[in-house]
């Protein structure tokens, strides 16, 4: 991992940006206190524009350093750096990436699934695995095998460019609870919140991982066409593992009565694992999904969602 204090191409490090944001935070809290006491000398518009730009720089993935996650305080400033722990107690900082990642070495000695031709295997690029017209387009609604003009890059940029102003990460408690993702904007039922990202891993790697290593994994079909699985035949899937690298949706928490769900579809000709609202989501709501039976069968602790309909509390 690139050292966190390495200078960016623009000459600004994470520490430089965070220090400037901390100074703005002190100024804004002092201004809010003065406003509360009836003083009218506080100028907010200059600070707001600078604050917005600095937060964008802090989370930028276009620089020569790793982008990290931060919690968000009550008036929208980055707080503490998000720190996770492995099952053995080792600490690590998860890295922010908005796109799927594929390491060709992970796939080099793997046998192709039945829906891949030899000339297209092993995959080198993400597109080699996730290019398809088979699924329904989640942007325009066109059905399977109906070509559309929707652009995956444009869609993704629209949803995730300013994600840090749409969602926020909050610390909810010591492990195994950890961090949660909250909405800062409203979402309507069936609205797409974004796409889950991480490291694309073959089934063979996933099946050899410990429960801890696979705890942030989500399966997604691979290949331009996905055949119906036959008896005794494994599905043509890979796994999006967001344990060490991924986007903000790695912080989705489980609920037995979730307000969103994972939805496999496509944008243009790119297959995605999207997050879709199941019900009305209001600003301040915790974003939740149902992790599914397979996740709970791996010896995880009992569910702590607190819902009256909780199915796994004992």
CSV table of C-alpha atoms in Angstrom, one decimal:
chain,number,residue,atom,x,y,z
A,1,UNK,CA,0.0,0.0,0.0
A,2,UNK,CA,1.2,3.5,-0.8
A,3,UNK,CA,2.2,5.3,2.4
A,4,UNK,CA,-0.6,7.5,3.5
A,5,UNK,CA,1.6,10.5,3.9
A,6,UNK,CA,3.0,10.3,0.3
A,7,UNK,CA,2.6,13.6,-1.5
A,8,UNK,CA,-0.1,13.6,-4.2
A,9,UNK,CA,0.7,14.7,-7.8
A,10,UNK,CA,-0.8,18.1,-6.8
A,11,UNK,CA,1.6,18.4,-3.9
A,12,UNK,CA,-1.2,17.8,-1.3
A,13,UNK,CA,-1.1,14.9,1.1
A,14,UNK,CA,-4.1,13.4,3.0
A,15,UNK,CA,-2.6,15.0,6.2
A,16,UNK,CA,-2.4,18.4,4.5
A,17,UNK,CA,-6.0,18.3,3.4
A,18,UNK,CA,-7.3,16.9,6.6
A,19,UNK,CA,-5.5,19.6,8.6
A,20,UNK,CA,-7.1,22.3,6.5
A,21,UNK,CA,-10.5,20.7,6.9
A,22,UNK,CA,-10.0,20.5,10.7
A,23,UNK,CA,-9.2,24.2,10.8
A,24,UNK,CA,-12.4,25.0,8.8
A,25,UNK,CA,-14.3,22.8,11.2
A,26,UNK,CA,-13.1,24.8,14.2
A,27,UNK,CA,-14.0,28.0,12.4
A,28,UNK,CA,-17.4,26.8,11.5
A,29,UNK,CA,-18.2,25.5,15.0
A,30,UNK,CA,-17.1,28.9,16.4
A,31,UNK,CA,-19.3,30.6,13.8
A,32,UNK,CA,-22.3,28.5,14.7
A,33,UNK,CA,-21.8,29.2,18.3
A,34,UNK,CA,-21.6,32.9,17.5
A,35,UNK,CA,-24.7,32.7,15.4
A,36,UNK,CA,-26.5,30.9,18.3
A,37,UNK,CA,-25.5,33.8,20.5
A,38,UNK,CA,-27.0,36.4,18.1
A,39,UNK,CA,-23.8,37.5,16.3
A,40,UNK,CA,-24.2,38.1,12.6
A,41,UNK,CA,-20.6,38.4,11.5
A,42,UNK,CA,-20.2,34.8,10.3
A,43,UNK,CA,-19.6,34.4,6.6
A,44,UNK,CA,-20.6,30.9,5.5
A,45,UNK,CA,-20.5,30.9,1.7
A,46,UNK,CA,-16.7,31.2,1.3
A,47,UNK,CA,-16.1,28.3,3.8
A,48,UNK,CA,-18.7,26.1,2.2
A,49,UNK,CA,-17.2,26.3,-1.3
A,50,UNK,CA,-13.7,25.6,0.1
A,51,UNK,CA,-15.0,22.8,2.4
A,52,UNK,CA,-16.7,21.0,-0.5
A,53,UNK,CA,-13.6,21.1,-2.7
A,54,UNK,CA,-11.3,19.9,0.1
A,55,UNK,CA,-13.6,17.0,0.9
A,56,UNK,CA,-13.6,16.0,-2.8
A,57,UNK,CA,-9.8,16.1,-2.8
A,58,UNK,CA,-9.6,14.0,0.3
A,59,UNK,CA,-11.6,11.2,-1.3
A,60,UNK,CA,-10.1,11.6,-4.8
A,61,UNK,CA,-9.1,8.3,-6.3
A,62,UNK,CA,-7.3,10.0,-9.2
A,63,UNK,CA,-4.1,10.8,-7.3
A,64,UNK,CA,-0.8,9.0,-6.7
A,65,UNK,CA,-1.8,7.6,-3.3
A,66,UNK,CA,-4.5,5.5,-1.7
A,67,UNK,CA,-7.8,7.1,-0.9
A,68,UNK,CA,-9.1,6.1,2.5
A,69,UNK,CA,-12.5,6.3,4.4
A,70,UNK,CA,-13.4,8.7,7.2
A,71,UNK,CA,-16.4,9.0,9.5
A,72,UNK,CA,-18.5,12.1,9.2
A,73,UNK,CA,-19.3,14.4,12.1
A,74,UNK,CA,-22.6,16.2,12.8
A,75,UNK,CA,-21.9,19.1,10.4
A,76,UNK,CA,-20.5,17.2,7.5
A,77,UNK,CA,-16.7,17.2,8.2
A,78,UNK,CA,-14.5,14.1,7.9
A,79,UNK,CA,-13.8,12.8,11.4
A,80,UNK,CA,-11.7,9.7,12.3
A,81,UNK,CA,-10.0,7.5,9.7
A,82,UNK,CA,-11.9,4.2,9.3
A,83,UNK,CA,-9.9,1.4,10.9
A,84,UNK,CA,-10.9,-2.3,10.6
A,85,UNK,CA,-9.5,-5.4,12.2
A,86,UNK,CA,-8.9,-8.9,11.0
A,87,UNK,CA,-10.1,-11.9,13.0
A,88,UNK,CA,-6.5,-12.2,14.4
A,89,UNK,CA,-6.6,-8.6,15.7
A,90,UNK,CA,-4.5,-7.0,13.0
A,91,UNK,CA,-5.6,-3.5,12.1
A,92,UNK,CA,-5.9,-2.2,8.5
A,93,UNK,CA,-7.3,0.8,6.7
A,94,UNK,CA,-9.7,-0.2,3.9
A,95,UNK,CA,-9.0,1.5,0.6
A,96,UNK,CA,-11.5,3.4,-1.5
A,97,UNK,CA,-12.0,2.4,-5.2
A,98,UNK,CA,-15.0,3.1,-7.3
A,99,UNK,CA,-14.3,0.6,-10.0
A,100,UNK,CA,-14.0,-3.2,-9.9
A,101,UNK,CA,-10.4,-4.5,-9.7
A,102,UNK,CA,-9.0,-7.6,-11.3
A,103,UNK,CA,-5.6,-9.2,-10.7
A,104,UNK,CA,-4.8,-11.4,-13.8
A,105,UNK,CA,-2.6,-13.6,-11.6
A,106,UNK,CA,-5.6,-14.7,-9.6
A,107,UNK,CA,-7.1,-16.1,-12.8
A,108,UNK,CA,-4.1,-17.5,-14.6
A,109,UNK,CA,-4.3,-21.1,-13.6
A,110,UNK,CA,-8.1,-21.4,-13.2
A,111,UNK,CA,-10.2,-23.5,-15.5
A,112,UNK,CA,-12.7,-21.5,-17.6
A,113,UNK,CA,-16.4,-21.9,-16.8
A,114,UNK,CA,-18.6,-23.6,-19.4
A,115,UNK,CA,-19.8,-20.3,-20.9
A,116,UNK,CA,-16.3,-19.1,-21.8
A,117,UNK,CA,-14.4,-19.8,-25.0
A,118,UNK,CA,-10.7,-20.7,-24.6
A,119,UNK,CA,-9.6,-17.6,-26.6
A,120,UNK,CA,-11.3,-15.4,-24.0
A,121,UNK,CA,-9.7,-17.1,-21.0
A,122,UNK,CA,-8.0,-16.3,-18.6
A,123,UNK,CA,-9.5,-12.8,-18.2
A,124,UNK,CA,-7.1,-9.9,-18.1
A,125,UNK,CA,-9.6,-7.0,-17.8
A,126,UNK,CA,-12.8,-6.6,-15.8
A,127,UNK,CA,-14.6,-6.3,-19.1
A,128,UNK,CA,-13.6,-9.9,-19.9
A,129,UNK,CA,-15.8,-11.1,-17.1
A,130,UNK,CA,-18.6,-8.6,-16.9
A,131,UNK,CA,-19.5,-7.6,-20.5
A,132,UNK,CA,-23.0,-8.7,-21.3
A,133,UNK,CA,-26.4,-7.8,-22.8
A,134,UNK,CA,-28.2,-10.6,-21.1
A,135,UNK,CA,-29.5,-8.8,-18.0
A,136,UNK,CA,-32.0,-6.0,-17.8
A,137,UNK,CA,-30.6,-2.5,-18.0
A,138,UNK,CA,-31.0,-0.7,-14.6
A,139,UNK,CA,-30.8,2.7,-16.2
A,140,UNK,CA,-33.2,2.7,-19.1
A,141,UNK,CA,-35.2,-0.5,-18.3
A,142,UNK,CA,-34.6,-2.3,-21.6
A,143,UNK,CA,-34.8,-6.1,-21.1
A,144,UNK,CA,-32.4,-8.9,-21.6
A,145,UNK,CA,-30.6,-9.0,-25.0
A,146,UNK,CA,-32.0,-5.6,-26.0
A,147,UNK,CA,-29.1,-3.3,-26.8
A,148,UNK,CA,-29.3,0.2,-25.4
A,149,UNK,CA,-27.2,3.3,-25.5
A,150,UNK,CA,-26.7,3.7,-21.8
A,151,UNK,CA,-23.2,4.4,-20.8
A,152,UNK,CA,-21.7,2.7,-17.8
A,153,UNK,CA,-19.0,5.2,-17.1
A,154,UNK,CA,-21.4,8.2,-17.3
A,155,UNK,CA,-23.9,6.4,-15.0
A,156,UNK,CA,-21.3,5.5,-12.5
A,157,UNK,CA,-19.8,9.0,-12.5
A,158,UNK,CA,-23.3,10.5,-12.0
A,159,UNK,CA,-24.0,8.4,-8.9
A,160,UNK,CA,-20.6,8.2,-7.3
A,161,UNK,CA,-18.7,11.4,-8.1
A,162,UNK,CA,-20.1,13.2,-5.0
A,163,UNK,CA,-21.0,10.1,-2.9
A,164,UNK,CA,-19.5,11.7,0.2
A,165,UNK,CA,-22.3,14.3,0.2
A,166,UNK,CA,-25.0,11.6,-0.4
A,167,UNK,CA,-23.9,9.1,2.2
A,168,UNK,CA,-21.8,9.2,5.4
A,169,UNK,CA,-20.0,6.6,7.4
A,170,UNK,CA,-20.6,6.4,11.2
A,171,UNK,CA,-19.0,4.3,13.9
A,172,UNK,CA,-21.7,2.3,15.7
A,173,UNK,CA,-19.7,0.2,18.1
A,174,UNK,CA,-16.8,-2.2,18.8
A,175,UNK,CA,-16.4,-5.2,16.5
A,176,UNK,CA,-18.3,-7.2,15.4
A,177,UNK,CA,-20.6,-4.2,14.9
A,178,UNK,CA,-18.2,-1.6,13.5
A,179,UNK,CA,-19.2,1.0,11.0
A,180,UNK,CA,-22.5,1.7,9.2
A,181,UNK,CA,-23.5,3.6,6.1
A,182,UNK,CA,-26.1,6.3,6.4
A,183,UNK,CA,-28.1,8.3,3.8
A,184,UNK,CA,-27.9,12.1,3.6
A,185,UNK,CA,-30.4,12.2,0.8
A,186,UNK,CA,-33.9,10.7,0.3
A,187,UNK,CA,-34.4,7.7,-2.0
A,188,UNK,CA,-37.6,6.3,-3.3
A,189,UNK,CA,-38.5,2.6,-3.5
A,190,UNK,CA,-36.8,0.8,-6.4
A,191,UNK,CA,-34.3,3.7,-6.9
A,192,UNK,CA,-30.7,2.6,-7.5
A,193,UNK,CA,-28.2,3.9,-4.9
A,194,UNK,CA,-25.1,2.8,-6.7
A,195,UNK,CA,-22.8,-0.2,-7.4
A,196,UNK,CA,-20.9,-2.5,-5.0
A,197,UNK,CA,-17.2,-2.7,-5.9
A,198,UNK,CA,-14.1,-4.6,-4.8
A,199,UNK,CA,-11.5,-7.2,-5.9
A,200,UNK,CA,-12.9,-9.7,-8.4
A,201,UNK,CA,-11.9,-13.2,-7.2
A,202,UNK,CA,-12.5,-16.6,-8.8
A,203,UNK,CA,-14.6,-19.2,-7.0
A,204,UNK,CA,-11.5,-21.3,-6.2
A,205,UNK,CA,-10.0,-18.5,-4.1
A,206,UNK,CA,-13.3,-17.6,-2.4
A,207,UNK,CA,-13.9,-21.2,-1.4
A,208,UNK,CA,-10.5,-21.5,0.3
A,209,UNK,CA,-10.9,-18.3,2.3
A,210,UNK,CA,-11.7,-18.1,6.0
A,211,UNK,CA,-15.0,-16.7,7.1
A,212,UNK,CA,-13.3,-13.5,8.0
A,213,UNK,CA,-11.6,-13.2,4.6
A,214,UNK,CA,-14.8,-13.8,2.7
A,215,UNK,CA,-17.1,-11.7,5.0
A,216,UNK,CA,-17.2,-8.8,2.6
A,217,UNK,CA,-17.8,-10.9,-0.5
A,218,UNK,CA,-20.7,-10.8,-2.9
A,219,UNK,CA,-21.2,-13.2,-5.9
A,220,UNK,CA,-21.9,-11.9,-9.4
A,221,UNK,CA,-22.4,-13.9,-12.6
A,222,UNK,CA,-19.6,-13.8,-15.2
A,223,UNK,CA,-19.6,-14.2,-19.0
A,224,UNK,CA,-21.6,-12.6,-21.8
A,225,UNK,CA,-24.2,-15.3,-21.4
A,226,UNK,CA,-24.9,-17.2,-18.2
A,227,UNK,CA,-26.3,-20.7,-18.7
A,228,UNK,CA,-28.8,-22.1,-16.4
A,229,UNK,CA,-27.0,-24.2,-13.8
A,230,UNK,CA,-27.4,-27.9,-14.2
A,231,UNK,CA,-27.6,-30.4,-11.4
A,232,UNK,CA,-24.1,-30.9,-10.0
A,233,UNK,CA,-22.7,-28.0,-12.0
A,234,UNK,CA,-21.4,-24.9,-10.3
A,235,UNK,CA,-22.7,-21.5,-11.3
A,236,UNK,CA,-20.6,-19.3,-13.5
A,237,UNK,CA,-19.8,-16.6,-10.9
A,238,UNK,CA,-17.0,-14.7,-9.4
A,239,UNK,CA,-16.9,-12.8,-6.1
A,240,UNK,CA,-16.6,-9.1,-5.4
A,241,UNK,CA,-14.5,-9.0,-2.2
A,242,UNK,CA,-14.5,-5.5,-0.6
A,243,UNK,CA,-12.6,-6.5,2.6
A,244,UNK,CA,-9.5,-4.5,1.8
A,245,UNK,CA,-10.6,-2.4,-1.2
A,246,UNK,CA,-14.0,-1.2,-2.4
A,247,UNK,CA,-16.4,1.7,-2.2
A,248,UNK,CA,-18.6,3.0,0.5
A,249,UNK,CA,-21.1,0.2,0.1
A,250,UNK,CA,-18.7,-2.2,1.9
A,251,UNK,CA,-20.2,-0.6,5.0
A,252,UNK,CA,-23.7,-1.8,4.4
A,253,UNK,CA,-25.1,-3.5,7.5
A,254,UNK,CA,-27.4,-6.5,7.8
A,255,UNK,CA,-31.1,-6.3,8.8
A,256,UNK,CA,-33.8,-8.9,8.7
A,257,UNK,CA,-36.1,-6.1,7.6
A,258,UNK,CA,-33.7,-4.2,5.2
A,259,UNK,CA,-34.5,-1.0,3.3
A,260,UNK,CA,-32.4,-2.0,0.3
A,261,UNK,CA,-31.1,-5.0,-1.6
A,262,UNK,CA,-28.4,-6.2,-3.9
A,263,UNK,CA,-29.6,-6.4,-7.5
A,264,UNK,CA,-27.8,-7.9,-10.4
A,265,UNK,CA,-28.4,-6.1,-13.7
A,266,UNK,CA,-26.5,-4.2,-16.4
A,267,UNK,CA,-25.8,-0.6,-17.4
A,268,UNK,CA,-25.3,-0.6,-21.1
A,269,UNK,CA,-23.3,-3.7,-21.7
A,270,UNK,CA,-21.7,-3.9,-18.3
A,271,UNK,CA,-23.0,-6.2,-15.6
A,272,UNK,CA,-23.2,-4.6,-12.1
A,273,UNK,CA,-24.1,-5.6,-8.6
A,274,UNK,CA,-26.3,-2.6,-7.8
A,275,UNK,CA,-27.9,-1.5,-4.5
A,276,UNK,CA,-31.6,-0.8,-4.9
A,277,UNK,CA,-34.0,0.8,-2.3
A,278,UNK,CA,-36.8,-1.5,-1.2
A,279,UNK,CA,-38.7,1.2,0.6
A,280,UNK,CA,-38.6,5.0,1.3
A,281,UNK,CA,-35.2,6.0,2.6
A,282,UNK,CA,-35.0,9.3,4.4
A,283,UNK,CA,-32.0,11.4,5.3
A,284,UNK,CA,-30.3,10.0,8.4
A,285,UNK,CA,-31.5,6.4,7.8
A,286,UNK,CA,-29.0,3.5,8.1
A,287,UNK,CA,-28.7,1.7,4.8
A,288,UNK,CA,-29.3,-2.0,5.3
A,289,UNK,CA,-29.4,-5.2,3.3
A,290,UNK,CA,-30.1,-8.8,4.1
A,291,UNK,CA,-26.8,-10.7,3.9
A,292,UNK,CA,-28.6,-13.9,3.0
A,293,UNK,CA,-28.7,-17.4,4.4
A,294,UNK,CA,-25.2,-18.4,3.0
A,295,UNK,CA,-23.5,-15.6,5.0
A,296,UNK,CA,-25.2,-16.7,8.3
A,297,UNK,CA,-24.4,-20.4,7.7
A,298,UNK,CA,-20.7,-19.7,8.1
A,299,UNK,CA,-20.7,-19.6,11.9
A,300,UNK,CA,-21.2,-15.9,12.3
A,301,UNK,CA,-22.4,-14.5,15.6
A,302,UNK,CA,-26.1,-14.0,16.2
A,303,UNK,CA,-27.9,-11.1,14.5
A,304,UNK,CA,-28.0,-7.7,16.2
A,305,UNK,CA,-30.4,-5.9,13.8
A,306,UNK,CA,-32.9,-5.4,16.6
A,307,UNK,CA,-35.9,-5.9,14.3
A,308,UNK,CA,-39.0,-7.6,15.8
A,309,UNK,CA,-39.0,-9.9,12.8
A,310,UNK,CA,-35.3,-10.9,13.3
A,311,UNK,CA,-34.8,-14.4,12.1
A,312,UNK,CA,-31.3,-15.0,13.5
A,313,UNK,CA,-31.2,-13.5,17.0
A,314,UNK,CA,-30.5,-16.8,18.7
